[in-house]
Short mmCIF file of C-alpha atoms in Angstrom, two decimals:
data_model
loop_
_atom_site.label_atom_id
_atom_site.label_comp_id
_atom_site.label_asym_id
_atom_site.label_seq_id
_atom_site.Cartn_x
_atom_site.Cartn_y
_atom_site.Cartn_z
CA UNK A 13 -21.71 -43.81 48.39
CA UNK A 14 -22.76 -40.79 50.55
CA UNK A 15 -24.77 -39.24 47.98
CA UNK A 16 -26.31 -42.28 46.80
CA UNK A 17 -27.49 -42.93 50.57
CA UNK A 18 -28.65 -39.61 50.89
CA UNK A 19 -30.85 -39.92 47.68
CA UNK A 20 -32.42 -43.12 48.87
CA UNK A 21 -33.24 -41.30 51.83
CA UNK A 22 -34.98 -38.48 49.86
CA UNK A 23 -37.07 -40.15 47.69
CA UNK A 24 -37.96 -43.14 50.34
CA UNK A 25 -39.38 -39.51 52.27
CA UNK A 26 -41.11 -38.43 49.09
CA UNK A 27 -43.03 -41.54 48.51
CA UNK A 28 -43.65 -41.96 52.37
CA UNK A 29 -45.47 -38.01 51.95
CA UNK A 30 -47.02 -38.95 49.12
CA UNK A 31 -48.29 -42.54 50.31
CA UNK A 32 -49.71 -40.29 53.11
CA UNK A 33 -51.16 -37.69 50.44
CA UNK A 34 -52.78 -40.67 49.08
CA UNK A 35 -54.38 -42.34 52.38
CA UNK A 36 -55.83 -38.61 53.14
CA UNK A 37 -57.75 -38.09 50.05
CA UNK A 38 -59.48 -41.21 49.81
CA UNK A 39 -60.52 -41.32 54.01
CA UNK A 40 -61.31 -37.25 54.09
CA UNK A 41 -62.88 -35.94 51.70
CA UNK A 42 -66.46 -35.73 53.26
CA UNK A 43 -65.02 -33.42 55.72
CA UNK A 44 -64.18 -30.93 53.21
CA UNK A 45 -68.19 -30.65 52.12
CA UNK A 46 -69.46 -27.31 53.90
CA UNK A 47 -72.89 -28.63 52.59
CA UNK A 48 -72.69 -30.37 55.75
CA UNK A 49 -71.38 -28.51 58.56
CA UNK A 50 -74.20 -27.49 60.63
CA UNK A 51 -75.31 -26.91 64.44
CA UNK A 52 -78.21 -28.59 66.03
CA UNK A 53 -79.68 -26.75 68.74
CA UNK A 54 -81.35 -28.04 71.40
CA UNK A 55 -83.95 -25.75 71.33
CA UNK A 56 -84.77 -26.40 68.07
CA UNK A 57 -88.71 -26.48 68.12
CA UNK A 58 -91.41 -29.68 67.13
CA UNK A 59 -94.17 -29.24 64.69
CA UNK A 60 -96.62 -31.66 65.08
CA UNK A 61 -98.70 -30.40 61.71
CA UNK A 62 -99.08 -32.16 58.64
CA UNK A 63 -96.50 -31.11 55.53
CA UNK A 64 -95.45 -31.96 52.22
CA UNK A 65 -91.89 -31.06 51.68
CA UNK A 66 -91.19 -30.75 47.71
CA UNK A 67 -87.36 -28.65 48.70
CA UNK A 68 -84.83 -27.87 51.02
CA UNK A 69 -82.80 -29.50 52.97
CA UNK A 70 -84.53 -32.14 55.71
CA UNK A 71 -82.48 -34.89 58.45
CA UNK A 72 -83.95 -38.06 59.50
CA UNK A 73 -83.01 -38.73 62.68
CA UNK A 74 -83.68 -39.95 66.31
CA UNK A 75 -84.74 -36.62 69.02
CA UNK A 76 -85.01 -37.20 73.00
CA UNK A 77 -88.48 -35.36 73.15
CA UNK A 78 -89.83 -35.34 77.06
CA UNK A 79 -87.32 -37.54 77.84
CA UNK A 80 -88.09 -40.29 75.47
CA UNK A 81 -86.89 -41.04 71.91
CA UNK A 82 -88.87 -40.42 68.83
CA UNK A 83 -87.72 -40.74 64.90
CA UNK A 84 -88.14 -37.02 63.24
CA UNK A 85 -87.24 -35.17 60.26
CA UNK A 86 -85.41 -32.03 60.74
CA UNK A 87 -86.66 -29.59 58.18
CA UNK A 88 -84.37 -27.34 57.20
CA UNK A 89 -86.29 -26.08 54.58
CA UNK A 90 -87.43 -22.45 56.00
CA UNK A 91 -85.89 -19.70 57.41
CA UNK A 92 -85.64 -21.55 60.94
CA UNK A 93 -84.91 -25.28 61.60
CA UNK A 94 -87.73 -27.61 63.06
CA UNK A 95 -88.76 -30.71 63.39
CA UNK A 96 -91.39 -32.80 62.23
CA UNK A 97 -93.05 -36.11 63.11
CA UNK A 98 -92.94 -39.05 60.48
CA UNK A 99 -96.44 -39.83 60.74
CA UNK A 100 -97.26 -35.78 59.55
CA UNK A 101 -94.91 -35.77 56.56
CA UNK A 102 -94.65 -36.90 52.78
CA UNK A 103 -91.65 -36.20 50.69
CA UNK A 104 -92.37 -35.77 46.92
CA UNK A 105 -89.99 -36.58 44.44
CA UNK A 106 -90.75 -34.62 42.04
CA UNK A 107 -90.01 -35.38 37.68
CA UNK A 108 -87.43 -32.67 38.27
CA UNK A 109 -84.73 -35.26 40.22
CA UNK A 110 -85.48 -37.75 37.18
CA UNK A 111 -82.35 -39.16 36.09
CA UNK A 112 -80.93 -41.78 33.48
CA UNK A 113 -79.29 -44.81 34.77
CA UNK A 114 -75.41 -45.06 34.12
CA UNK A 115 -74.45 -47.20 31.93
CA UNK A 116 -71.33 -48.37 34.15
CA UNK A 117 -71.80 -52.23 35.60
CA UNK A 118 -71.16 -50.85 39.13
CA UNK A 119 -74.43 -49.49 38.68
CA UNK A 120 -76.13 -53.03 37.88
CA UNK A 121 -78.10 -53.37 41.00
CA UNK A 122 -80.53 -50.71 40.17
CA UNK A 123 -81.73 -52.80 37.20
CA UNK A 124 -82.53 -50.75 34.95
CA UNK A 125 -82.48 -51.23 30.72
CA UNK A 126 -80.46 -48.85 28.98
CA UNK A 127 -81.42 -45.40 28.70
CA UNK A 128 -84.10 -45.85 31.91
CA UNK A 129 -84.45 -43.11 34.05
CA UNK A 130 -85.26 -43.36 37.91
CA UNK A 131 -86.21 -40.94 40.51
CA UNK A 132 -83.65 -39.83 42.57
CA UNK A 133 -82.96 -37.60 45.87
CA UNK A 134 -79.49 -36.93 44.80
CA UNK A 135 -76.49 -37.34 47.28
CA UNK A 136 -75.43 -33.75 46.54
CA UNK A 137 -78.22 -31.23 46.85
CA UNK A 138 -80.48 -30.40 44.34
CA UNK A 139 -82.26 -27.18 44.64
CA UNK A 140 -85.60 -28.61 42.90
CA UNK A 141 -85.83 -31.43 44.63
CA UNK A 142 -85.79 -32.38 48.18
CA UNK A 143 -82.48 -33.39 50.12
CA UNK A 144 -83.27 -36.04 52.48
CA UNK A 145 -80.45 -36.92 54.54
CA UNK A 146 -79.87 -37.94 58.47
CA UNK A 147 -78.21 -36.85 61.49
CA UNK A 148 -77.58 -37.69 65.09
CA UNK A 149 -76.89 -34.67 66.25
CA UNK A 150 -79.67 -33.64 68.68
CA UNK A 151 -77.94 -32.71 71.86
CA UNK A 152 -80.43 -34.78 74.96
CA UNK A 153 -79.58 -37.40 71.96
CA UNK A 154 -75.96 -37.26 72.43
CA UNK A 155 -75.85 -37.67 75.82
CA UNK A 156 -77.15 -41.05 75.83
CA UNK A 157 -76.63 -42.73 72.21
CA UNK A 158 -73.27 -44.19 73.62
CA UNK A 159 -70.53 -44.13 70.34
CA UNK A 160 -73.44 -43.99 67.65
CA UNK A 161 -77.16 -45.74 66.25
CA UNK A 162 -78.29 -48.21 64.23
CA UNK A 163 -80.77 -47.01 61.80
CA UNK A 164 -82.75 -49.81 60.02
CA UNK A 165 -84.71 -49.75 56.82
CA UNK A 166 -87.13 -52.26 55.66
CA UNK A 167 -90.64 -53.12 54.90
CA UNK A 168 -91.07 -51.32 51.75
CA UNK A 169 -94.52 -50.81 50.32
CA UNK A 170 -95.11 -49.03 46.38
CA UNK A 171 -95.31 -49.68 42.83
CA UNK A 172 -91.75 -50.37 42.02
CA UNK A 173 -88.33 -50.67 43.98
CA UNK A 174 -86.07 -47.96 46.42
CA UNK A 175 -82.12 -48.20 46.86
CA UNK A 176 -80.13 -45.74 49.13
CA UNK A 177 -76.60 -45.79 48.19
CA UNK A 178 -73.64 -43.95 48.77
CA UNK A 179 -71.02 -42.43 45.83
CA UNK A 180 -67.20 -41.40 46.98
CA UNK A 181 -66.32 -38.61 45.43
CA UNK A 182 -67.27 -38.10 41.13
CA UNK A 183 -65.32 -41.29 40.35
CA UNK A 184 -65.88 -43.48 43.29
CA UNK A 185 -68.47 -46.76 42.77
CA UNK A 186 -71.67 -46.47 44.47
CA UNK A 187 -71.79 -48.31 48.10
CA UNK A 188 -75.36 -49.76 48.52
CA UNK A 189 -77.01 -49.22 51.90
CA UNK A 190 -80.30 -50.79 51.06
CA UNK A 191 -82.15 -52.32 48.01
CA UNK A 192 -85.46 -53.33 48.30
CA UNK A 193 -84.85 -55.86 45.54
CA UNK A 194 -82.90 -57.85 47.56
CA UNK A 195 -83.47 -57.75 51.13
CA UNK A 196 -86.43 -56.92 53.26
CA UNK A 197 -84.10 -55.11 55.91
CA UNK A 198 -80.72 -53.32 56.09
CA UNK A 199 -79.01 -52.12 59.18
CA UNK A 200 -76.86 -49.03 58.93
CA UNK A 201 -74.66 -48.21 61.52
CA UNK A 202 -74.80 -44.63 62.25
CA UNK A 203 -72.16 -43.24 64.40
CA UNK A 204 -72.66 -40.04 67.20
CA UNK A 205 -73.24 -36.84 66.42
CA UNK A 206 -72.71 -37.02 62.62
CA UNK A 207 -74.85 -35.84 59.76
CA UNK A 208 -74.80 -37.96 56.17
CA UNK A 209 -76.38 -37.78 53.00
CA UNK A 210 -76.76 -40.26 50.53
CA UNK A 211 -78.99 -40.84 47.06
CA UNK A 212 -82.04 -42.27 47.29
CA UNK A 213 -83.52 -43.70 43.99
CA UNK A 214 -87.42 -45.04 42.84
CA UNK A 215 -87.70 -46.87 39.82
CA UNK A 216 -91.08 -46.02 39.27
CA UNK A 217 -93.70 -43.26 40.19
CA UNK A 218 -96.36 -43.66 42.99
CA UNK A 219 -96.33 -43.37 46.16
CA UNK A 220 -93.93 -45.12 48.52
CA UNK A 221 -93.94 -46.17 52.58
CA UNK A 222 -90.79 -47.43 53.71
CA UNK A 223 -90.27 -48.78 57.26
CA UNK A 224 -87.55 -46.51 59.47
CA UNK A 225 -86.38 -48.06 63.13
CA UNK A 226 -83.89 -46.27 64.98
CA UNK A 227 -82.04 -48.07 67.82
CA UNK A 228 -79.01 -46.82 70.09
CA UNK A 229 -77.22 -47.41 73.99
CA UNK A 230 -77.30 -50.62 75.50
CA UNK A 231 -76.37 -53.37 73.33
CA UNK A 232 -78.22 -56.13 75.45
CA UNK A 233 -81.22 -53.70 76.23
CA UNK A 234 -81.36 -50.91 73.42
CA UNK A 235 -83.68 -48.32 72.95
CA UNK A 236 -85.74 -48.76 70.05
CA UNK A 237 -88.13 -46.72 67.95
CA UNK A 238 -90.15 -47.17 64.48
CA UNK A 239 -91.56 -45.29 61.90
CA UNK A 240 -92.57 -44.53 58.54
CA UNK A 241 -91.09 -42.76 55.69
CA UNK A 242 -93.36 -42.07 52.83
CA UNK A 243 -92.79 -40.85 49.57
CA UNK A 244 -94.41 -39.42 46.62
CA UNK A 245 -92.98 -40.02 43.25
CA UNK A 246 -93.43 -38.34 40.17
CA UNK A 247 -95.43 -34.76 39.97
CA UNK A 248 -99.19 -36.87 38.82
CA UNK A 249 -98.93 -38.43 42.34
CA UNK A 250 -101.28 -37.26 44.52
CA UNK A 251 -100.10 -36.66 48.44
CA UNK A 252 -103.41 -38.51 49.58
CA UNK A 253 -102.35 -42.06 48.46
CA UNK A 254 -99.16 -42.26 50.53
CA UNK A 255 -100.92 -41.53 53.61
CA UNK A 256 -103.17 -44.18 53.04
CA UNK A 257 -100.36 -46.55 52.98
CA UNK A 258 -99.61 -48.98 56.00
CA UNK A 259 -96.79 -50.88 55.83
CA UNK A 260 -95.58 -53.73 58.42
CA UNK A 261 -93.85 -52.60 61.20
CA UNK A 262 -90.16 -53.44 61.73
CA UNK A 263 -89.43 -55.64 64.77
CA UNK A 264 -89.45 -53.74 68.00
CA UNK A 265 -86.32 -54.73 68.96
CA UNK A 266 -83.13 -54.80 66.77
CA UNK A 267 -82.08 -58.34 68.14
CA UNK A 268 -85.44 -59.47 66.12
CA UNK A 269 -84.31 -58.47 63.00
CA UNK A 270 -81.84 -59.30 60.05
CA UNK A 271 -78.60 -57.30 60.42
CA UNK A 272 -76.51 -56.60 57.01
CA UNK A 273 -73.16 -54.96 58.01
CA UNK A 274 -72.55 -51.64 56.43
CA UNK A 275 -69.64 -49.31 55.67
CA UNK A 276 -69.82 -45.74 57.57
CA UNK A 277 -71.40 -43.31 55.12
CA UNK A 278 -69.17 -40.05 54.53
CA UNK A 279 -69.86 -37.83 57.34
CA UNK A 280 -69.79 -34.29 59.08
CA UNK A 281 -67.81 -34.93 62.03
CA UNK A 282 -67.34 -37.71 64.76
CA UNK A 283 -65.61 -40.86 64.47
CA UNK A 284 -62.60 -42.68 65.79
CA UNK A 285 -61.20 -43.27 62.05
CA UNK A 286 -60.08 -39.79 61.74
CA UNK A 287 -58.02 -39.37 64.98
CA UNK A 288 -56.28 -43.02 63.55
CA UNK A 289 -55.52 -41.26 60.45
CA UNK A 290 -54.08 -38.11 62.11
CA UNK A 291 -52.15 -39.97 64.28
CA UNK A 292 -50.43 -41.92 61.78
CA UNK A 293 -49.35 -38.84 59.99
CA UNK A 294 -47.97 -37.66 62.87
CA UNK A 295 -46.22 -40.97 63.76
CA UNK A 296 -45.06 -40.79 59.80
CA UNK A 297 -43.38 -37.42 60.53
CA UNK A 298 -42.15 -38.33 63.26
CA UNK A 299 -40.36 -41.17 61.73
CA UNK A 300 -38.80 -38.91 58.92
CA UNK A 301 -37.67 -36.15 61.12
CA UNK A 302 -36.38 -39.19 63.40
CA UNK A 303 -33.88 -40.49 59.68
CA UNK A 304 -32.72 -36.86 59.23
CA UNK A 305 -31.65 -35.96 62.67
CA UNK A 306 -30.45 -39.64 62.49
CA UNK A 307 -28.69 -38.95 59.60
CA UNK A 308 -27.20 -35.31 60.07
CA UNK A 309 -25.83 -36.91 63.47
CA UNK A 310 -24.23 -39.79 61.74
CA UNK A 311 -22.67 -37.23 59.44
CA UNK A 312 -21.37 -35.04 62.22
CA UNK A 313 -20.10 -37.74 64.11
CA UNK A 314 -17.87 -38.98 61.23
CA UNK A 315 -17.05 -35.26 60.03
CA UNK A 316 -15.21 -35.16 64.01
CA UNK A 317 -13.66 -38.76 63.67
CA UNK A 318 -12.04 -37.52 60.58
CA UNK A 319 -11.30 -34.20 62.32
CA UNK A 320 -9.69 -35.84 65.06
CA UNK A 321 -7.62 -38.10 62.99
CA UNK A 322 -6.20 -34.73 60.69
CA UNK A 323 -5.68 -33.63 64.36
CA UNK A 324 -3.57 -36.74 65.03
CA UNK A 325 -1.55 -36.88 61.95
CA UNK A 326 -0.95 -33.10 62.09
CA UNK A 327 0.25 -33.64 65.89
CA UNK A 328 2.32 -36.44 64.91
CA UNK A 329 3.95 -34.78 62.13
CA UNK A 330 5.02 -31.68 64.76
CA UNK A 331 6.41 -34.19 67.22
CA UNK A 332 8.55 -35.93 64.67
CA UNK A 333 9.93 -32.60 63.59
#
């Protein structure tokens, strides 16, 4: 009976570690890609010029510039980080980040026949492309963003459709953030001082605007800000037509527009999620070492009974002699 009770103990410890095992690699992972550790500076210089970036790495995100908010890309492309305006930039997808469609159903919201291939700004870097992510990590930022943004994408203007979507890991099914197929506007909620990266896709060459509003603090009175992101698909496309385009502005205000609840896109740092998950580990060990001592006590507290009782008997057995 004790051993058998001591077994059940064991393995109900080893599944308990190995639940937690579980839990860790499924919520973590993103925090084990040193693509995206960085620092963001606050002296990180703007470059109001106009540029075409074809590579490297570049962050959308909001920056407290002269004490007011604007939406700008931090191009991390060169040998120092800056950033850059919307209205000065185009991003060209070049027929280098073509790629076919997967075949898998998760995959059935891009649309495409079998064998299609799309244009893509991959979720994981690649070096001939460009890797367009975003970040809220600008310092003045930080200080008054309150626990994190809503960035909002809409209003999409081109020859063909956009998706941004998110992939867990090699086997995980993609999370859509937006698809222009389906809905004018997505919100994505974007929380403090993280940076993300996710893939972008085009289903057809040309060039693209997409509509970009940033909003964060205040609930009842937030502070809002719009842009637009344009695009350049396929190498024939020339820079010129995507600054030409116009698109609708988004609503001014994010109260005005349609909100579409999204999950948190893997992330850098930041977040309350990961402080949960450390502290039910530690509650989870504490728990375990809380049945051994348990146990080992139990044990010692019987191992003197029956001492006490030889004690007795061998006592008993002297006084009757």
């Amino acid at each position: 009976m004790k051993r058998t009770g001591a077994k059940n103990i064991a393995r109900g410890i080893s599944a308990l570690f190995v639940g937690i095992a579980v839990s860790a690699s499924v919520v973590l992972p993103a925090r084990a890609d040193d693509s995206l550790t960085q620092h963001v500076d606050s002296s990180e210089q703007v470059v109001r010029e106009e540029a075409t970036i074809e590579r490297g790495h570049v962050d959308l995100g909001p920056k407290i510039v002269d004490s007011k908010p604007e939406i700008l890309a931090r191009d991390d492309s060169g040998e120092t980080p800056i950033w850059r305006p919307l209205d000065t930039l185009v991003f060209r997808v070049s027929d280098s980040g073509q790629l076919q469609v997967p075949s898998d159903p998760s995959y059935a919201f891009l649309h495409a026949h079998e064998g299609e291939s799309y244009w893509v700004i991959p979720q994981t870097q690649n070096p001939k492309v460009v890797w367009l992510g975003w970040n809220t990590q600008d310092p003045e930022l930080i200080k008054v963003m309150g626990s994190g943004a809503t960035m909002t994408l809409g209003n999409l203007q081109g020859p063909g459709q956009a998706w941004l979507f998110l992939q867990d890991g090699a086997f995980g099914a993609p999370t859509v953030l937006y698809d222009s197929s389906t809905s004018s506007q997505s919100d994505i909620w974007v929380e403090a001082n993280t940076h993300v990266h996710a893939n972008w896709a085009f289903s057809a060459p040309g060039a693209y605007a997409l509509s970009v509003r940033w909003c964060f603090g205040d609930k009842e009175t937030p502070q809002c800000v719009a842009d637009t992101l344009r695009f350049v698909v396929g190498d024939e496309t020339k820079v010129e037509e995507a600054r030409a385009l116009a698109p609708s502005a988004l609503a001014a205000s994010s109260k005005e527009g349609t909100h579409t609840a999204k999950p948190q896109a893997p992330r850098e740092q930041g977040g309350n999620s990961e402080y949960l998950i450390y502290g039910a580990i530690c509650l989870a060990l504490g728990v375990i070492a809380f049945i051994i001592v348990a146990h080992r006590t139990k044990k010692s507290q019987k191992q003197i009974e029956e001492a006490r009782e030889d004690v007795s008997r061998d006592f008993g057995a002297e006084s009757d002699v």
